[in-house]
Coordinates of C-alpha atoms and ligand atoms in Angstrom, one line a residue:
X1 CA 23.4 1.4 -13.7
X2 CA 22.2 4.4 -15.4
X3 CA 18.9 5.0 -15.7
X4 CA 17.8 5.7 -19.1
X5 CA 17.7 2.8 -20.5
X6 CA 14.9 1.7 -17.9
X7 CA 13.1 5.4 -18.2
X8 CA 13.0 4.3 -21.9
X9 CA 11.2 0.8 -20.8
X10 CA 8.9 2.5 -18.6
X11 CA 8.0 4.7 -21.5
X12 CA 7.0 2.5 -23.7
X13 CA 5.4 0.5 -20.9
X14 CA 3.3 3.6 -20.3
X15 CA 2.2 3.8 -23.7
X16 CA 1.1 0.3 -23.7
X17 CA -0.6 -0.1 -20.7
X18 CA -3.9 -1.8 -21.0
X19 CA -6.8 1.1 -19.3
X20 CA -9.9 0.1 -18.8
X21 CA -11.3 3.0 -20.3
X22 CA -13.5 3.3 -23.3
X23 CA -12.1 5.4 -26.2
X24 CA -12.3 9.0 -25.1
X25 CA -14.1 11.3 -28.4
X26 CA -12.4 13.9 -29.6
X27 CA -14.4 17.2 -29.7
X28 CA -14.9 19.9 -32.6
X29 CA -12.5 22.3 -30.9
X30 CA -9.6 19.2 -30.9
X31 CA -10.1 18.7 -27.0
X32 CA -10.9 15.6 -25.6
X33 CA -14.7 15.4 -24.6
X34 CA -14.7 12.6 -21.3
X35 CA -17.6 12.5 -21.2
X36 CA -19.3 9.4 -22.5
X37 CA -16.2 7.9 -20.8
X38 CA -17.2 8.8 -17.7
X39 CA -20.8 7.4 -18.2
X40 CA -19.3 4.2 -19.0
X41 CA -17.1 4.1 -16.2
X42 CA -20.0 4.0 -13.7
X43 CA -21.1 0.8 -12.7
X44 CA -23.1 -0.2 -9.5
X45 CA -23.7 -3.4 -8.3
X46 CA -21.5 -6.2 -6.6
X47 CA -17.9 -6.9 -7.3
X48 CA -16.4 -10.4 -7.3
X49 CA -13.2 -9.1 -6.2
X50 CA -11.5 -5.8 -4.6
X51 CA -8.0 -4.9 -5.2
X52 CA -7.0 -1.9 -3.2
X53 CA -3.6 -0.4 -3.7
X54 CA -2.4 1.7 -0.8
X55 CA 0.8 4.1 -1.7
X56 CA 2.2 4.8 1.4
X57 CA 2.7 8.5 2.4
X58 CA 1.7 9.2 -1.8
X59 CA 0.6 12.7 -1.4
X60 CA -0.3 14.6 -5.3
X61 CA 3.4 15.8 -4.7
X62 CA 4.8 12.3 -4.3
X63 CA 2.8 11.0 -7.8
X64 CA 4.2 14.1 -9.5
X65 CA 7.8 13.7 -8.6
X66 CA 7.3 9.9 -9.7
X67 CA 5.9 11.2 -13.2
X68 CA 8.2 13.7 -13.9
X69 CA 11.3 11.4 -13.7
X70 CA 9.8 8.6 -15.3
X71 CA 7.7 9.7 -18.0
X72 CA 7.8 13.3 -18.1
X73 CA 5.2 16.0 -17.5
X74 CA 3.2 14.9 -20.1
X75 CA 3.4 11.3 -19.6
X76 CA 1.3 9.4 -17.7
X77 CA 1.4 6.3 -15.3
X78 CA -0.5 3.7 -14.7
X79 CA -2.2 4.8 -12.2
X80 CA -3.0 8.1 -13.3
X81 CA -5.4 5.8 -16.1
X82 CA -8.0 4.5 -13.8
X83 CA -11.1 6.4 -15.2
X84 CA -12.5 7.9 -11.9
X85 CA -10.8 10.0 -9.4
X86 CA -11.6 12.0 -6.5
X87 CA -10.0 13.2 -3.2
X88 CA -10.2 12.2 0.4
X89 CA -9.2 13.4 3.8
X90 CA -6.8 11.7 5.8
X91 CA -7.5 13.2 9.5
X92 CA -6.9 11.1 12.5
X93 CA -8.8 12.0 16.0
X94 CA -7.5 13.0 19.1
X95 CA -7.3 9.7 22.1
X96 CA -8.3 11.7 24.6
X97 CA -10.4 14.1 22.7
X98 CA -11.8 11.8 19.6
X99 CA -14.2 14.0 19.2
X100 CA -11.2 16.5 17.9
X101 CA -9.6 15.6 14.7
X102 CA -5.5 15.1 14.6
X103 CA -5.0 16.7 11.6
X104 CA -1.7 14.4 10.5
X105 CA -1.9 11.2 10.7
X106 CA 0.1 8.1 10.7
X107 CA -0.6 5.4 8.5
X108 CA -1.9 3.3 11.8
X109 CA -5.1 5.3 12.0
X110 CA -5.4 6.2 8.7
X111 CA -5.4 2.5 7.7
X112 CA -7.8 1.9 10.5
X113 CA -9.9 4.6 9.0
X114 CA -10.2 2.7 5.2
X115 CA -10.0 -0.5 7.1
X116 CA -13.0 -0.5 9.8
X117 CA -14.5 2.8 8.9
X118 CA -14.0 4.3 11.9
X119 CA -11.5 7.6 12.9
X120 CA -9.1 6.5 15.2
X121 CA -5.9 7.9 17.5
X122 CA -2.2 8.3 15.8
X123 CA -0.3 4.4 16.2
X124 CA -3.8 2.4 17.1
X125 CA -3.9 -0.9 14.8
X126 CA -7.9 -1.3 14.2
X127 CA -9.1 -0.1 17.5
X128 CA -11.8 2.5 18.6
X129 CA -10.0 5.7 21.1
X130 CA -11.5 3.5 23.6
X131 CA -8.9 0.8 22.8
X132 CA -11.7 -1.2 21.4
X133 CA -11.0 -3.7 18.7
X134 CA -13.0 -3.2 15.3
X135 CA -13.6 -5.8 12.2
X136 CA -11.5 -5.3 9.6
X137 CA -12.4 -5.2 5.7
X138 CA -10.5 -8.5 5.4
X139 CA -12.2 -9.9 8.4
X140 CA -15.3 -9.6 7.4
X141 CA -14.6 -10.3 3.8
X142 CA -12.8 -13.9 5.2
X143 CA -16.2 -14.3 6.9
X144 CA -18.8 -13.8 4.1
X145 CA -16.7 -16.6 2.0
X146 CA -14.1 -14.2 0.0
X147 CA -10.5 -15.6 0.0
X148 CA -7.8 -12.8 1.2
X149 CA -4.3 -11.6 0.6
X150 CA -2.3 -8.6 2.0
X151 CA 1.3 -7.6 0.2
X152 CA 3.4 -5.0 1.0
X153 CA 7.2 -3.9 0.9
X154 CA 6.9 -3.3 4.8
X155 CA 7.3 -5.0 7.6
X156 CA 4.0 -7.4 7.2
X157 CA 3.7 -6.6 11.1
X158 CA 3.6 -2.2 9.8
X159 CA 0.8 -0.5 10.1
X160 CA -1.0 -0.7 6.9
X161 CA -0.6 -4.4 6.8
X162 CA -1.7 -5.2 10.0
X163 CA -4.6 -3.6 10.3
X164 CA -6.3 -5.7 7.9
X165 CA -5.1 -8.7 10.4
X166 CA -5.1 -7.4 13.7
X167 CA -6.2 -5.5 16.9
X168 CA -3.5 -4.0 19.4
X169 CA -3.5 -0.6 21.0
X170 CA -0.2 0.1 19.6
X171 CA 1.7 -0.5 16.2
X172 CA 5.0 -1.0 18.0
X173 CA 3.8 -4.4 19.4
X174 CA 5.1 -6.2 16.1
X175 CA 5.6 -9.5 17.8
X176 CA 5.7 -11.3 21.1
X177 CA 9.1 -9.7 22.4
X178 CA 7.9 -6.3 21.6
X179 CA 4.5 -5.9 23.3
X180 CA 5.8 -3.0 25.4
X181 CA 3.1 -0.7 24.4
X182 CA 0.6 -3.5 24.5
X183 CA -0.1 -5.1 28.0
X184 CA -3.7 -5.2 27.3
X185 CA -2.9 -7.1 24.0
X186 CA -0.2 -9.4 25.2
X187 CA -1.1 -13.4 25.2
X188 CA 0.7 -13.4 28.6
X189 CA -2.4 -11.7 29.9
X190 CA -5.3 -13.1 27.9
X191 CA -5.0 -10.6 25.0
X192 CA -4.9 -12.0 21.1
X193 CA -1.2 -11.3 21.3
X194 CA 1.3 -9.5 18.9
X195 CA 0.7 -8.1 15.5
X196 CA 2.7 -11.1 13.8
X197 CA 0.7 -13.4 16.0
X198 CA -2.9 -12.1 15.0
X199 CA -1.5 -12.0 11.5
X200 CA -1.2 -15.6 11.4
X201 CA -4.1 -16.4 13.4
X202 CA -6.3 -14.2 10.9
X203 CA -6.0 -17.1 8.2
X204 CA -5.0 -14.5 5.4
X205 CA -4.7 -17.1 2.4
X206 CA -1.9 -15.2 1.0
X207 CA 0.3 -12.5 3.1
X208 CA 3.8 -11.5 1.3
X209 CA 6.3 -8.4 2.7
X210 CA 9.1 -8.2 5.1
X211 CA 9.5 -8.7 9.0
X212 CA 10.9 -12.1 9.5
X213 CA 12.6 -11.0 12.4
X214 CA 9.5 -10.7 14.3
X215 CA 7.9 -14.1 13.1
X216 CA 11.0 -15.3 14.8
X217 CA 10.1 -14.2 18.1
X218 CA 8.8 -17.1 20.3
X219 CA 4.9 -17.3 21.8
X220 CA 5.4 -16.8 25.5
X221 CA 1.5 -17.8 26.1
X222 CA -1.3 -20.0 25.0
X223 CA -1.6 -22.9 22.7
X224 CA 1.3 -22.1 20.6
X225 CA 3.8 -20.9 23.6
X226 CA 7.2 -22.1 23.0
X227 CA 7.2 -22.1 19.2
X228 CA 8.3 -19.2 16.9
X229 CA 5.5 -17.7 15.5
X230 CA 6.5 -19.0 11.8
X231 CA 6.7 -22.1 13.2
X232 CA 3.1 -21.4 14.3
X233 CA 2.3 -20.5 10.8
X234 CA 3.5 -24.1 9.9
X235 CA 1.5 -26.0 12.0
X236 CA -0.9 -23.7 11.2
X237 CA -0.9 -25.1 7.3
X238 CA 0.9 -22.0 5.8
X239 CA 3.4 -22.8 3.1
X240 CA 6.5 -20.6 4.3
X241 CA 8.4 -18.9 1.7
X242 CA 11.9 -16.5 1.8
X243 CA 12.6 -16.2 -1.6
X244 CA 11.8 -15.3 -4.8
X245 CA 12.3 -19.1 -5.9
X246 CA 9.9 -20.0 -3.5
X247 CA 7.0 -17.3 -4.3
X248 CA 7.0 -18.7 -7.6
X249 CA 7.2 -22.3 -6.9
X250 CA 4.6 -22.1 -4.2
X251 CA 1.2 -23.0 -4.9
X252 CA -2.5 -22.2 -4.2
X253 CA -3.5 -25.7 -2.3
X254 CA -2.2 -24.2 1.1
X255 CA -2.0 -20.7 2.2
X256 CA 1.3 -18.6 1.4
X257 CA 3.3 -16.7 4.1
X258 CA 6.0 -15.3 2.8
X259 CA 8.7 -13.2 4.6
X260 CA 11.6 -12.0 2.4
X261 CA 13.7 -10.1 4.9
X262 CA 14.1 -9.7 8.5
X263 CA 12.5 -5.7 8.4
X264 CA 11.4 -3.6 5.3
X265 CA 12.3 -4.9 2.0
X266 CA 15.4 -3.3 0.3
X267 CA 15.1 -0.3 -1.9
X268 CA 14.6 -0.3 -5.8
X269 CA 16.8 2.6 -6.2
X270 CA 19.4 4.7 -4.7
X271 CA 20.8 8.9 -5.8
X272 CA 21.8 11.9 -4.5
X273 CA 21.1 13.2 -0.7
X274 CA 19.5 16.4 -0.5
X275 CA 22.0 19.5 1.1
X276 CA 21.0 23.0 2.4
X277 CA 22.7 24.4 -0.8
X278 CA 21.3 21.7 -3.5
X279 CA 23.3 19.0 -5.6
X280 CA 24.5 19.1 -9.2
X281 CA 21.9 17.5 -11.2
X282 CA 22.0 13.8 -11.3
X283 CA 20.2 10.4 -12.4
X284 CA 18.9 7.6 -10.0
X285 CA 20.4 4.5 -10.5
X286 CA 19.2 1.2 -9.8
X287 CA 20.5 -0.6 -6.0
X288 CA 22.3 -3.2 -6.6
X289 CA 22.8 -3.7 -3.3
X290 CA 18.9 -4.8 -3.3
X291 CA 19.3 -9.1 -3.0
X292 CA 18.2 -10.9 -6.0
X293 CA 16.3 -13.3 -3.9
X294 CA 14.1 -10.3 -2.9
X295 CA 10.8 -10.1 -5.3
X296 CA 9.9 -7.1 -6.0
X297 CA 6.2 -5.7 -5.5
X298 CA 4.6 -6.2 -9.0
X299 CA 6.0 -9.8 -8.5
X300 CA 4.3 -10.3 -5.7
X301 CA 1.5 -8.9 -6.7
X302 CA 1.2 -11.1 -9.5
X303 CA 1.8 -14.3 -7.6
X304 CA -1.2 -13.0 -5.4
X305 CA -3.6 -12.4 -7.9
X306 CA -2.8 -15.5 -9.5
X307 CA -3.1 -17.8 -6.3
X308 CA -6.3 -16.3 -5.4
X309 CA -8.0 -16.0 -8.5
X310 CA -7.5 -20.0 -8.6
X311 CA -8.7 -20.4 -5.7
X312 CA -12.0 -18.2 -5.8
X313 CA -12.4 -20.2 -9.9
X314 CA -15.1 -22.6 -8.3
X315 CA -16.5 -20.5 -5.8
X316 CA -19.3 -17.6 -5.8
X317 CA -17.1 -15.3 -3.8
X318 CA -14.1 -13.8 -5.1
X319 CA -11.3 -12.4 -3.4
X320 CA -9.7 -8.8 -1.2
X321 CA -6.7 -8.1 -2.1
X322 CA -4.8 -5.2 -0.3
X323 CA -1.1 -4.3 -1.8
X324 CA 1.0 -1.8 -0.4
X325 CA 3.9 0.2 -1.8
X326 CA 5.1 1.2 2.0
X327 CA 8.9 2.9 0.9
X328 CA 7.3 5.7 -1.1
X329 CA 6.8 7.1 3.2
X330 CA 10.0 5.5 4.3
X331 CA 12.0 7.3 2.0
X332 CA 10.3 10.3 2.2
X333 CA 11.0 10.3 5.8
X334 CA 14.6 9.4 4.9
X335 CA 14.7 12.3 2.5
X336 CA 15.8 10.4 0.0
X337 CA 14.6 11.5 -3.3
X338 CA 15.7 8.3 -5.8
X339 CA 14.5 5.9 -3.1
X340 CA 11.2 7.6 -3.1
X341 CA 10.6 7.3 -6.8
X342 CA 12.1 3.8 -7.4
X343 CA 9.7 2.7 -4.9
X344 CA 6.4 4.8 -6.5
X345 CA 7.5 3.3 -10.0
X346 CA 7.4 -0.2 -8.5
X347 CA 4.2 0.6 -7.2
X348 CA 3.2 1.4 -10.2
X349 CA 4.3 -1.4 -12.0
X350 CA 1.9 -3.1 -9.6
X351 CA -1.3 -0.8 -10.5
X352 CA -0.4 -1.6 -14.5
X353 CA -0.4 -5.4 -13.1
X354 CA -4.0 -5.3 -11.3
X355 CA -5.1 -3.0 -14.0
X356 CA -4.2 -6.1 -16.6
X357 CA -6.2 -8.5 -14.3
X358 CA -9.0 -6.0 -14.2
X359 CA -9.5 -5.8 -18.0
X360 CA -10.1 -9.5 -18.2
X361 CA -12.2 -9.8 -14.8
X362 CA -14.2 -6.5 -15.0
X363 CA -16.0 -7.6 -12.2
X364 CA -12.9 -6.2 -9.8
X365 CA -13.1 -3.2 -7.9
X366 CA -9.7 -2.0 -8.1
X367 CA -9.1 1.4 -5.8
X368 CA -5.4 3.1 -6.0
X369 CA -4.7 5.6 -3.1
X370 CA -2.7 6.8 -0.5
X371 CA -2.8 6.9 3.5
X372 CA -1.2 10.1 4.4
X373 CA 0.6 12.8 2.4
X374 CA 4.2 13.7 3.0
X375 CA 7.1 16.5 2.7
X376 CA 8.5 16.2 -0.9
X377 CA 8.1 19.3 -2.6
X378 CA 9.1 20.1 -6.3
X379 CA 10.3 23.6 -6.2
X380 CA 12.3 26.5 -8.5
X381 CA 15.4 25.9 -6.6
X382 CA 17.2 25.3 -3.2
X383 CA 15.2 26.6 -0.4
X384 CA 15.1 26.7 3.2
X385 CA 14.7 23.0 3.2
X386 CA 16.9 20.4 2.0
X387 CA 17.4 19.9 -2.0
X388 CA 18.3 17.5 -4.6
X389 CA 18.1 18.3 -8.5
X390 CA 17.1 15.2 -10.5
X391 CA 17.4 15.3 -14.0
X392 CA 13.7 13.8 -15.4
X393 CA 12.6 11.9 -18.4
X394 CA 12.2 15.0 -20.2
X395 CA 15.9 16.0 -20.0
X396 CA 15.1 18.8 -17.7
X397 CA 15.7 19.5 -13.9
X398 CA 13.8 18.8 -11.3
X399 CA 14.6 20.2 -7.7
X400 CA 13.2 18.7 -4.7
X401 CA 13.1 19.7 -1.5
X402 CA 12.2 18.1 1.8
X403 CA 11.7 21.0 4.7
X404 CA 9.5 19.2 7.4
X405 CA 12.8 18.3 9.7
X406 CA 16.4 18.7 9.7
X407 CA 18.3 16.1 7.4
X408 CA 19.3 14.3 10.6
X409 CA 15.9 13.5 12.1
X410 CA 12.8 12.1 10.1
X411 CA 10.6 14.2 7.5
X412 CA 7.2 14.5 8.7
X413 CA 3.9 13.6 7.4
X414 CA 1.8 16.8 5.9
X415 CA -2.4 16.7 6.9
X416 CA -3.2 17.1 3.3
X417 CA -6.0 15.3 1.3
X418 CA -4.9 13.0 -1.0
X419 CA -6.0 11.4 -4.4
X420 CA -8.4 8.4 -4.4
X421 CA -8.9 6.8 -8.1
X422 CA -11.0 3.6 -8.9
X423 CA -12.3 1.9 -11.7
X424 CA -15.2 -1.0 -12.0
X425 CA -18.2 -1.5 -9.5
X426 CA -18.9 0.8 -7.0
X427 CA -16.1 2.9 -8.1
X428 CA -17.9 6.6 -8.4
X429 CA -18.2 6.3 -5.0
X430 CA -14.9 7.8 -4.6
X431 CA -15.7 10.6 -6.6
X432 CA -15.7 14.1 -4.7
X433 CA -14.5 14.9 -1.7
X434 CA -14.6 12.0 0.7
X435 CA -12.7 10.7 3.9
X436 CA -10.8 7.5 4.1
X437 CA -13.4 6.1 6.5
X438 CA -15.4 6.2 3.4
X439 CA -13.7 3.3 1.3
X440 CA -14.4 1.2 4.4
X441 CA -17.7 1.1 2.8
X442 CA -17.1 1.8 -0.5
X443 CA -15.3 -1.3 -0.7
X444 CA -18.3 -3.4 1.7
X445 CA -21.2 -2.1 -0.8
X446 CA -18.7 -3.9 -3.9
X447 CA -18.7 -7.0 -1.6
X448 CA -21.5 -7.0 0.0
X449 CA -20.0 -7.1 3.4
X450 CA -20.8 -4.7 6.6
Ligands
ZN501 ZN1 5.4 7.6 7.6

């Protein structure tokens, strides 16, 4: 399917989107003067709820690529609208050497960095260089009386996921058969066991992604040994879900696991792959090779916020909510320009979903940012690297390039800072130049929790 018809949507669904932002004044001189805005957008004090949306690998290159070909140069998305923004570093530390910064990182230590506050080593899952085991945002959030969901397009057992929900030493121990990596961690000797099996274990209320094949794996030790670890879940009280039919029939009285395909979730969109010499210029077009039965983020986003908002009605707490758009990397990696930007649009049509929930429960902290940055470049035209040529929203050609790694191995991650933009209490605290060890406590002043 082409495209335009679905640019055209997004348009108008750019021009609709409800901001949070007071009307900005227009000056003498025609400009726009922000700056009673910006007083208004700064508000201390608690936050019922935190909603923080992590774009993985969504460097300043990665949004701009996205908002060219969707909406133009002018146009903005719904993200861009969150009325403060900042930047932060992403640096991980060195294992054997922490007090030495890694300067690219994976999204493991990153997201134990915004996660637990604390730097750690490239592929550790909420541990200290010293293969320690830190609390988590969600942890201690579950703990003071907040109810908690994690969402992604990953593997729920990848790294950003699971280090809201668990402690291993590697991110390649994703479940019980895979604990390779992980001796320390495995059940078989006393350890809390896989990713998948902490993930369960951490009472998340609602968790929705991918990775069914590793909540398949069986339990080789402990009280659940013998069972799969969904079948864990189940006797555990989760509601276990596969389908779209079944995220929106299921309900808020139990908690939701839901695993919608055996790895990653499919891709939004598919297009041209990048060559030495460049392609002809060319449209994305939709995957229809994606299942129907597969939600897609801003579904599952919406069924989250709506489960835990009814079940945090009664209560004094509200909820944490993490969501992550986790193909925006993957595709990067892949080099794969279209499967990049379908999956940064879906993100987005996540943000403009929290950002809906926001202006009726301004009370919610709602953070949009990235782990890591990545390789996509826009550029004059082909280069050294690898190019596509997109043809954008504004009827004019784009050229990407991707120059980290030859076509036939993985793109790497770049060590470059990378937005950070809030809105609602505690948000100016991303303002500036921070780290990502900082929202660790951005988001723990908003709750309350340390
Ligand atoms: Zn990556």
């Amino acid at each position: 399917m082409n495209l335009r018809f679905r640019r055209g949507g997004a348009v108008a669904l750019a021009a609709t989107a409800i901001v949070a932002l007071p009307a900005v004044a227009v000056a003498a001189d025609g400009h726009h003067d922000n700056t009673s805005a910006a007083r208004q957008a700064i508000k201390g004090g608690k936050a019922r709820n935190v909603i923080l949306l992590i774009g993985d690998g969504m460097g300043d290159s990665e949004i701009t690529i996205a908002r060219n070909y969707q909406v133009g140069a002018n146009g903005r998305l719904a993200m861009d609208k969150l009325p403060l923004t900042g930047a932060y570093t992403t640096y991980a530390v060195q294992k054997d050497a922490p007090a030495k910064p890694d300067y690219v990182t994976d999204s493991a230590a990153s997201g134990t960095g915004w996660a637990t506050g604390h730097k750690t080593y490239n592929g550790a899952i909420s541990v200290l260089p010293n293969e320690k085991p830190v609390p988590t945002i969600l942890e201690l959030a579950k703990q003071a009386g907040f109810r908690t969901g994690n969402v992604t397009t990953a593997e729920l057992q990848d790294a950003t996921p699971a280090v809201l929900g668990s402690h291993v030493v590697s991110r390649n121990c994703k479940g019980p058969a895979s604990m390779g990596d992980c001796a320390v961690n495995d059940k078989v000797n006393g350890g809390r066991g896989s990713i998948a099996e902490q993930m369960v274990t951490s009472g998340t209320d609602v968790m929705l992604g991918g990775g069914k094949q590793y909540f398949d794996q069986t339990v080789k030790a402990g009280k659940y040994k013998g069972l799969t670890v969904l079948q864990q879940a189940q006797v555990s009280d989760y509601q276990i879900i596969t389908d779209a039919a079944g995220l929106s029939s299921a309900n808020a009285k139990k908690p939701i696991l839901g695993t919608f395909a055996p790895g990653n979730m499919d891709l939004e969109w598919v297009g041209p792959t990048p060559t030495r010499t460049g392609t002809a210029p060319a449209k994305c077009a939709v995957n229809t090779a994606r299942p129907a039965a597969q939600p897609h983020l801003a579904d599952m986003a919406d069924k989250a916020i709506k489960v835990l908002d009814k079940q945090t009605r009664y209560s004094r707490k509200g909820f944490f909510l993490q969501i992550e758009g986790a193909s925006i990397d993957k595709q990067d990696h892949a080099a794969n320009p279209c499967g990049q930007i379908g999956e940064t649009v879906a993100f987005d049509a996540a943000v403009k979903r929290v950002l809906q929930y926001q202006k009726s429960h301004p009370d919610t902290l709602v953070v949009v940012t990235a782990d890591h940055g990545h390789t996509s470049q826009i550029v004059e035209s082909p280069t050294m690297g690898y190019t596509a040529t997109l043809i954008t929203a504004d009827d004019a050609d784009m050229t990407i390039s991707y120059a980290t790694a030859d076509i036939s191995a993985s793109q790497q991650h770049t060590g470059t800072q990378v937005r950070i933009a809030a809105g609602g209490p505690q948000a100016a605290n991303v303002l500036g130049v921070t780290n990502q060890t900082d929202l660790f406590f951005t988001m723990g002043r908003a709750t309350g929790v340390k």
